[in-house]
mmCIF file of C-alpha atoms in Angstrom:
data_model
loop_
_atom_site.group_PDB
_atom_site.id
_atom_site.type_symbol
_atom_site.label_atom_id
_atom_site.label_comp_id
_atom_site.label_asym_id
_atom_site.label_seq_id
_atom_site.Cartn_x
_atom_site.Cartn_y
_atom_site.Cartn_z
ATOM 1 C CA MET A 1 -233.048 159.580 194.201
ATOM 2 C CA GLY A 2 -236.222 161.119 195.614
ATOM 3 C CA SER A 3 -236.723 162.535 199.050
ATOM 4 C CA PHE A 4 -236.649 160.234 202.083
ATOM 5 C CA ARG A 5 -236.479 160.150 205.852
ATOM 6 C CA LYS A 6 -234.423 157.635 207.722
ATOM 7 C CA SER A 7 -232.807 157.337 211.160
ATOM 8 C CA ILE A 8 -229.970 155.191 212.429
ATOM 9 C CA LEU A 9 -229.286 154.817 216.124
ATOM 10 C CA HIS A 10 -225.556 154.111 216.661
ATOM 11 C CA ILE A 11 -224.342 152.501 219.877
ATOM 12 C CA SER A 12 -220.958 150.958 220.628
ATOM 13 C CA ASP A 13 -218.781 149.407 223.314
ATOM 14 C CA LEU A 14 -221.541 147.920 225.431
ATOM 15 C CA HIS A 15 -219.091 145.782 227.475
ATOM 16 C CA PHE A 16 -221.516 143.399 229.052
ATOM 17 C CA GLY A 17 -219.755 142.115 232.116
ATOM 18 C CA LYS A 18 -218.870 145.631 233.206
ATOM 19 C CA ILE A 19 -222.180 147.562 232.693
ATOM 20 C CA ASP A 20 -224.380 149.935 234.624
ATOM 21 C CA ASP A 21 -227.783 148.295 234.894
ATOM 22 C CA LYS A 22 -229.624 151.594 235.121
ATOM 23 C CA VAL A 23 -228.035 152.769 231.895
ATOM 24 C CA VAL A 24 -228.860 149.564 230.166
ATOM 25 C CA ALA A 25 -232.550 149.782 231.144
ATOM 26 C CA ASN A 26 -232.692 153.436 230.131
ATOM 27 C CA LEU A 27 -231.101 152.836 226.790
ATOM 28 C CA ARG A 28 -233.422 149.932 226.044
ATOM 29 C CA ALA A 29 -236.453 152.110 226.893
ATOM 30 C CA HIS A 30 -235.220 154.948 224.772
ATOM 31 C CA ILE A 31 -234.649 152.806 221.741
ATOM 32 C CA LEU A 32 -238.002 151.038 221.998
ATOM 33 C CA ASP A 33 -239.954 154.279 222.595
ATOM 34 C CA THR A 34 -242.093 154.499 219.478
ATOM 35 C CA ASN A 35 -241.942 158.302 219.606
ATOM 36 C CA ASN A 36 -238.264 158.146 218.702
ATOM 37 C CA LYS A 37 -238.973 156.419 215.302
ATOM 38 C CA VAL A 38 -235.676 154.570 214.826
ATOM 39 C CA ASP A 39 -235.401 152.671 211.563
ATOM 40 C CA VAL A 40 -232.291 150.610 212.348
ATOM 41 C CA VAL A 41 -229.896 150.124 215.298
ATOM 42 C CA VAL A 42 -226.220 149.562 214.604
ATOM 43 C CA VAL A 43 -223.667 148.382 217.169
ATOM 44 C CA THR A 44 -220.004 148.915 216.356
ATOM 45 C CA GLY A 45 -218.424 146.262 218.512
ATOM 46 C CA ASP A 46 -217.263 145.358 222.048
ATOM 47 C CA LEU A 47 -220.474 143.718 223.082
ATOM 48 C CA THR A 48 -218.648 142.027 225.975
ATOM 49 C CA GLN A 49 -215.870 142.843 228.402
ATOM 50 C CA ARG A 50 -213.884 139.607 228.152
ATOM 51 C CA ALA A 51 -215.649 137.471 225.489
ATOM 52 C CA ARG A 52 -217.106 135.125 228.091
ATOM 53 C CA ARG A 53 -220.125 132.965 227.477
ATOM 54 C CA GLU A 54 -222.396 134.599 230.022
ATOM 55 C CA GLN A 55 -221.463 138.048 228.700
ATOM 56 C CA PHE A 56 -222.365 137.097 225.136
ATOM 57 C CA ILE A 57 -225.648 135.586 226.365
ATOM 58 C CA ALA A 58 -226.496 138.866 228.221
ATOM 59 C CA ALA A 59 -225.618 140.967 225.178
ATOM 60 C CA ALA A 60 -227.601 138.727 222.851
ATOM 61 C CA LYS A 61 -230.640 138.996 225.124
ATOM 62 C CA PHE A 62 -230.421 142.821 225.200
ATOM 63 C CA LEU A 63 -230.055 143.180 221.491
ATOM 64 C CA THR A 64 -232.607 140.495 220.401
ATOM 65 C CA GLU A 65 -235.234 142.175 222.596
ATOM 66 C CA ILE A 66 -234.643 145.293 220.463
ATOM 67 C CA GLN A 67 -234.560 143.324 217.229
ATOM 68 C CA LYS A 68 -238.126 142.135 217.873
ATOM 69 C CA THR A 69 -239.160 145.726 217.065
ATOM 70 C CA ILE A 70 -236.318 147.310 215.112
ATOM 71 C CA PRO A 71 -233.652 145.790 212.758
ATOM 72 C CA VAL A 72 -230.277 145.499 214.485
ATOM 73 C CA VAL A 73 -226.898 145.224 212.812
ATOM 74 C CA VAL A 74 -223.889 144.171 214.813
ATOM 75 C CA ILE A 75 -220.079 143.670 214.349
ATOM 76 C CA PRO A 76 -217.507 142.384 216.843
ATOM 77 C CA GLY A 77 -214.836 144.460 218.552
ATOM 78 C CA ASN A 78 -211.492 143.555 220.069
ATOM 79 C CA HIS A 79 -213.061 142.743 223.380
ATOM 80 C CA ASP A 80 -215.237 140.090 221.653
ATOM 81 C CA VAL A 81 -212.271 137.800 221.147
ATOM 82 C CA PRO A 82 -210.374 136.157 224.086
ATOM 83 C CA LEU A 83 -207.454 138.217 225.387
ATOM 84 C CA TYR A 84 -205.803 135.977 227.968
ATOM 85 C CA ASN A 85 -206.721 132.527 226.578
ATOM 86 C CA ILE A 86 -204.057 132.464 223.821
ATOM 87 C CA PHE A 87 -205.077 129.022 222.628
ATOM 88 C CA ARG A 88 -208.660 130.112 221.912
ATOM 89 C CA ARG A 89 -207.673 133.538 220.630
ATOM 90 C CA PHE A 90 -205.514 132.036 217.812
ATOM 91 C CA LEU A 91 -207.438 128.842 217.061
ATOM 92 C CA ASN A 92 -211.091 129.913 217.556
ATOM 93 C CA PRO A 93 -211.186 133.632 218.231
ATOM 94 C CA PHE A 94 -214.838 134.091 217.225
ATOM 95 C CA GLY A 95 -216.211 130.843 218.595
ATOM 96 C CA SER A 96 -218.519 132.359 221.172
ATOM 97 C CA TYR A 97 -219.482 135.352 218.971
ATOM 98 C CA LEU A 98 -220.442 133.037 216.121
ATOM 99 C CA LYS A 99 -222.432 130.863 218.545
ATOM 100 C CA TYR A 100 -224.433 133.458 220.458
ATOM 101 C CA ILE A 101 -224.443 136.628 218.319
ATOM 102 C CA HIS A 102 -223.869 136.207 214.563
ATOM 103 C CA PRO A 103 -226.647 133.637 213.916
ATOM 104 C CA VAL A 104 -229.338 136.013 215.120
ATOM 105 C CA LEU A 105 -227.755 139.509 214.788
ATOM 106 C CA PRO A 106 -226.451 140.129 211.239
ATOM 107 C CA ASP A 107 -223.660 142.428 210.090
ATOM 108 C CA PHE A 108 -225.649 143.523 206.980
ATOM 109 C CA TYR A 109 -228.818 145.468 206.300
ATOM 110 C CA GLU A 110 -230.503 146.870 203.188
ATOM 111 C CA ASP A 111 -233.807 148.549 202.477
ATOM 112 C CA ASP A 112 -235.102 150.740 199.675
ATOM 113 C CA THR A 113 -232.944 153.791 200.567
ATOM 114 C CA MET A 114 -229.823 152.556 202.363
ATOM 115 C CA ILE A 115 -227.392 149.709 202.659
ATOM 116 C CA ILE A 116 -225.193 148.912 205.647
ATOM 117 C CA CYS A 117 -222.090 146.748 205.502
ATOM 118 C CA GLY A 118 -220.337 145.696 208.668
ATOM 119 C CA LEU A 119 -216.607 145.025 208.469
ATOM 120 C CA TRP A 120 -214.800 142.964 211.055
ATOM 121 C CA SER A 121 -211.588 144.801 211.961
ATOM 122 C CA ASN A 122 -210.176 142.483 214.603
ATOM 123 C CA ASN A 123 -206.431 141.925 214.725
ATOM 124 C CA ILE A 124 -205.900 138.582 216.481
ATOM 125 C CA LYS A 125 -202.163 139.183 217.076
ATOM 126 C CA LYS A 126 -202.608 142.680 218.578
ATOM 127 C CA VAL A 127 -206.224 142.717 219.843
ATOM 128 C CA ALA A 128 -206.294 146.482 220.561
ATOM 129 C CA ASP A 129 -205.196 147.300 217.041
ATOM 130 C CA GLY A 130 -207.465 147.147 214.002
ATOM 131 C CA ARG A 131 -206.928 145.898 210.533
ATOM 132 C CA ILE A 132 -208.914 145.082 207.385
ATOM 133 C CA SER A 133 -208.228 141.677 205.906
ATOM 134 C CA SER A 134 -208.451 140.923 202.226
ATOM 135 C CA LYS A 135 -211.572 138.902 202.990
ATOM 136 C CA GLU A 136 -213.256 141.895 204.521
ATOM 137 C CA LEU A 137 -212.237 144.095 201.613
ATOM 138 C CA ASP A 138 -213.699 141.574 199.205
ATOM 139 C CA LYS A 139 -216.986 141.619 201.227
ATOM 140 C CA ALA A 140 -217.141 145.419 201.014
ATOM 141 C CA LYS A 141 -216.608 145.399 197.315
ATOM 142 C CA ARG A 142 -219.243 142.662 196.841
ATOM 143 C CA ILE A 143 -221.853 144.450 198.928
ATOM 144 C CA LEU A 144 -221.184 148.112 198.257
ATOM 145 C CA GLY A 145 -219.615 148.064 194.757
ATOM 146 C CA PRO A 146 -222.774 147.365 192.702
ATOM 147 C CA VAL A 147 -224.894 149.850 194.684
ATOM 148 C CA ASP A 148 -225.934 153.198 193.268
ATOM 149 C CA GLY A 149 -228.610 155.615 194.447
ATOM 150 C CA LYS A 150 -228.701 154.529 198.065
ATOM 151 C CA LEU A 151 -227.093 155.799 201.235
ATOM 152 C CA LYS A 152 -224.027 153.593 201.800
ATOM 153 C CA VAL A 153 -222.867 152.916 205.323
ATOM 154 C CA VAL A 154 -219.777 151.087 206.623
ATOM 155 C CA LEU A 155 -219.499 149.791 210.164
ATOM 156 C CA ILE A 156 -216.156 149.154 211.681
ATOM 157 C CA HIS A 157 -215.088 148.858 215.324
ATOM 158 C CA HIS A 158 -211.673 150.511 215.152
ATOM 159 C CA PRO A 159 -211.405 154.161 213.845
ATOM 160 C CA LEU A 160 -209.011 153.342 211.058
ATOM 161 C CA PHE A 161 -210.168 156.189 208.788
ATOM 162 C CA ASN A 162 -209.183 159.185 210.837
ATOM 163 C CA GLU A 163 -207.095 160.500 207.986
ATOM 164 C CA LEU A 164 -206.608 159.559 204.325
ATOM 165 C CA PRO A 165 -204.650 156.273 204.491
ATOM 166 C CA ASP A 166 -201.087 155.991 203.170
ATOM 167 C CA ALA A 167 -201.314 154.159 199.855
ATOM 168 C CA THR A 168 -197.689 152.994 200.097
ATOM 169 C CA HIS A 169 -198.593 150.237 202.559
ATOM 170 C CA GLU A 170 -200.909 147.270 201.944
ATOM 171 C CA MET A 171 -203.263 148.178 204.762
ATOM 172 C CA GLY A 172 -203.522 151.767 203.434
ATOM 173 C CA GLN A 173 -204.337 150.401 199.979
ATOM 174 C CA ARG A 174 -207.165 148.339 201.430
ATOM 175 C CA LEU A 175 -208.593 151.263 203.357
ATOM 176 C CA ARG A 176 -208.385 153.515 200.241
ATOM 177 C CA ALA A 177 -210.136 150.824 198.293
ATOM 178 C CA ILE A 178 -213.070 151.020 200.728
ATOM 179 C CA ILE A 179 -213.112 154.843 200.407
ATOM 180 C CA GLU A 180 -213.223 154.333 196.574
ATOM 181 C CA LEU A 181 -216.548 152.504 197.081
ATOM 182 C CA LYS A 182 -217.861 155.922 198.068
ATOM 183 C CA PRO A 183 -219.576 155.213 201.411
ATOM 184 C CA HIS A 184 -221.441 158.188 202.836
ATOM 185 C CA LEU A 185 -220.918 157.217 206.451
ATOM 186 C CA ILE A 186 -218.232 155.253 208.213
ATOM 187 C CA MET A 187 -219.314 154.515 211.769
ATOM 188 C CA SER A 188 -216.986 153.257 214.485
ATOM 189 C CA GLY A 189 -216.357 152.897 218.241
ATOM 190 C CA HIS A 190 -213.450 151.661 220.314
ATOM 191 C CA GLU A 191 -212.316 154.983 221.858
ATOM 192 C CA HIS A 192 -215.328 155.487 224.087
ATOM 193 C CA GLN A 193 -215.645 159.058 222.835
ATOM 194 C CA SER A 194 -218.134 160.645 220.468
ATOM 195 C CA SER A 195 -217.041 162.508 217.400
ATOM 196 C CA VAL A 196 -218.137 163.431 213.920
ATOM 197 C CA LYS A 197 -216.013 164.778 211.133
ATOM 198 C CA PHE A 198 -215.162 164.509 207.464
ATOM 199 C CA LEU A 199 -212.164 162.378 206.494
ATOM 200 C CA THR A 200 -208.942 164.320 207.035
ATOM 201 C CA GLY A 201 -207.457 165.093 203.701
ATOM 202 C CA ASN A 202 -210.817 164.816 202.052
ATOM 203 C CA GLU A 203 -212.637 167.639 203.815
ATOM 204 C CA HIS A 204 -216.262 168.522 202.960
ATOM 205 C CA HIS A 205 -216.774 165.415 200.944
ATOM 206 C CA PHE A 206 -218.036 162.075 202.076
ATOM 207 C CA PRO A 207 -217.363 159.823 203.887
ATOM 208 C CA LEU A 208 -218.524 161.405 207.122
ATOM 209 C CA LEU A 209 -216.834 159.692 210.076
ATOM 210 C CA VAL A 210 -219.115 159.143 213.067
ATOM 211 C CA SER A 211 -217.725 157.645 216.244
ATOM 212 C CA ALA A 212 -219.857 156.575 219.226
ATOM 213 C CA GLY A 213 -218.915 156.607 222.903
ATOM 214 C CA THR A 214 -219.625 153.665 225.231
ATOM 215 C CA GLY A 215 -223.337 152.886 225.384
ATOM 216 C CA THR A 216 -223.639 151.024 228.685
ATOM 217 C CA SER A 217 -220.180 150.401 230.145
ATOM 218 C CA THR A 218 -218.759 151.772 233.386
ATOM 219 C CA ARG A 219 -215.393 152.144 231.561
ATOM 220 C CA LEU A 220 -215.882 155.827 230.825
ATOM 221 C CA ARG A 221 -213.228 158.066 229.233
ATOM 222 C CA GLU A 222 -214.045 161.649 230.071
ATOM 223 C CA GLU A 223 -217.536 161.335 228.635
ATOM 224 C CA PRO A 224 -220.785 159.918 230.055
ATOM 225 C CA ASN A 225 -222.483 156.913 228.483
ATOM 226 C CA SER A 226 -223.714 157.964 225.082
ATOM 227 C CA PHE A 227 -225.009 157.097 221.651
ATOM 228 C CA ASN A 228 -225.595 158.887 218.333
ATOM 229 C CA LEU A 229 -228.723 159.363 216.281
ATOM 230 C CA ILE A 230 -228.221 159.944 212.621
ATOM 231 C CA CYS A 231 -231.250 161.571 211.014
ATOM 232 C CA MET A 232 -231.445 161.747 207.269
ATOM 233 C CA THR A 233 -234.015 163.952 205.528
ATOM 234 C CA SER A 234 -232.645 164.341 202.044
ATOM 235 C CA PRO A 235 -230.790 166.375 201.123
ATOM 236 C CA GLU A 236 -229.696 167.013 204.742
ATOM 237 C CA LEU A 237 -228.075 164.738 207.304
ATOM 238 C CA LYS A 238 -228.042 165.522 211.019
ATOM 239 C CA VAL A 239 -225.915 163.753 213.726
ATOM 240 C CA ILE A 240 -227.351 164.130 217.237
ATOM 241 C CA ASN A 241 -225.487 163.022 220.294
ATOM 242 C CA TYR A 242 -227.253 161.724 223.462
ATOM 243 C CA THR A 243 -225.539 161.381 226.792
ATOM 244 C CA TYR A 244 -226.713 159.816 230.004
ATOM 245 C CA ASP A 245 -227.591 162.200 232.893
ATOM 246 C CA SER A 246 -227.546 160.176 236.103
ATOM 247 C CA SER A 247 -229.375 162.933 238.014
ATOM 248 C CA VAL A 248 -232.558 162.226 236.037
ATOM 249 C CA ASN A 249 -231.716 158.692 234.883
ATOM 250 C CA LYS A 250 -232.197 159.656 231.208
ATOM 251 C CA PHE A 251 -230.384 160.039 227.956
ATOM 252 C CA GLN A 252 -230.581 163.607 226.754
ATOM 253 C CA LYS A 253 -229.495 165.542 223.660
ATOM 254 C CA THR A 254 -226.123 167.187 224.007
ATOM 255 C CA PRO A 255 -224.324 169.738 221.865
ATOM 256 C CA ILE A 256 -220.998 167.882 221.844
ATOM 257 C CA PHE A 257 -220.321 168.490 218.213
ATOM 258 C CA LYS A 258 -221.690 170.397 215.260
ATOM 259 C CA ASN A 259 -224.591 168.318 214.103
ATOM 260 C CA GLU A 260 -225.744 169.321 210.698
ATOM 261 C CA PHE A 261 -224.120 168.289 207.409
ATOM 262 C CA PRO A 262 -225.727 168.834 204.019
ATOM 263 C CA PHE A 263 -225.320 166.002 201.492
ATOM 264 C CA LEU A 264 -222.374 167.034 199.446
ATOM 265 C CA GLN A 265 -222.592 164.355 196.864
ATOM 266 C CA THR A 266 -225.555 163.012 195.036
ATOM 267 C CA LEU A 267 -226.942 159.670 196.221
#
């Protein structure tokens, strides 16, 4: 594959219903600033705080405003299914998400140099835990399996790939099957903390695991609101972290983690 330049802005855990309005406005302005030259925005789940109608409407408004200018790819997180309404959680867990988000904000993207596959990792029985169903595995195989010569990206809310999965269990077998599709990036959220590393047990070879902090929520965990910018200028990939500085009301680059990774396998 020839040389190319691409950028992915990665946000997660927006939690509309428990947000900082100043952070939301600043994030919107940053993304839409044409000087930043973002090719696609990906959102790895938890758009809402409690999966309520008004929270989905607010999240949809925020993201569709961005989508008018830049493609947006979205997957649900555990907060996007009802927690306390057991009846809805088991009988219609994605009802509001499918009504307000999924029809206008897809979980898939493809262009001439990359393909992005969003996998839904919700566990309805234990909402804080993640899992990959056989249906989602089949989707990954269908979308990523035939692809060669493009950057392959997997989106998943829960960080299920922190280490090489145990193949003696069915879930481990499914996760390994996704790794065998040779994604270059696996992007996640859920923990409200930024990180970037190679898969433990598979060091210095893709997939590269990129986790985003919380983009706009007040539910911080020892890290300010943040997002990641993945810049690809073949044969190099750079992950840049931005955190919100309330003293200047601005997202700024931060050296949270080592941010340059050469491509270690041919696209």
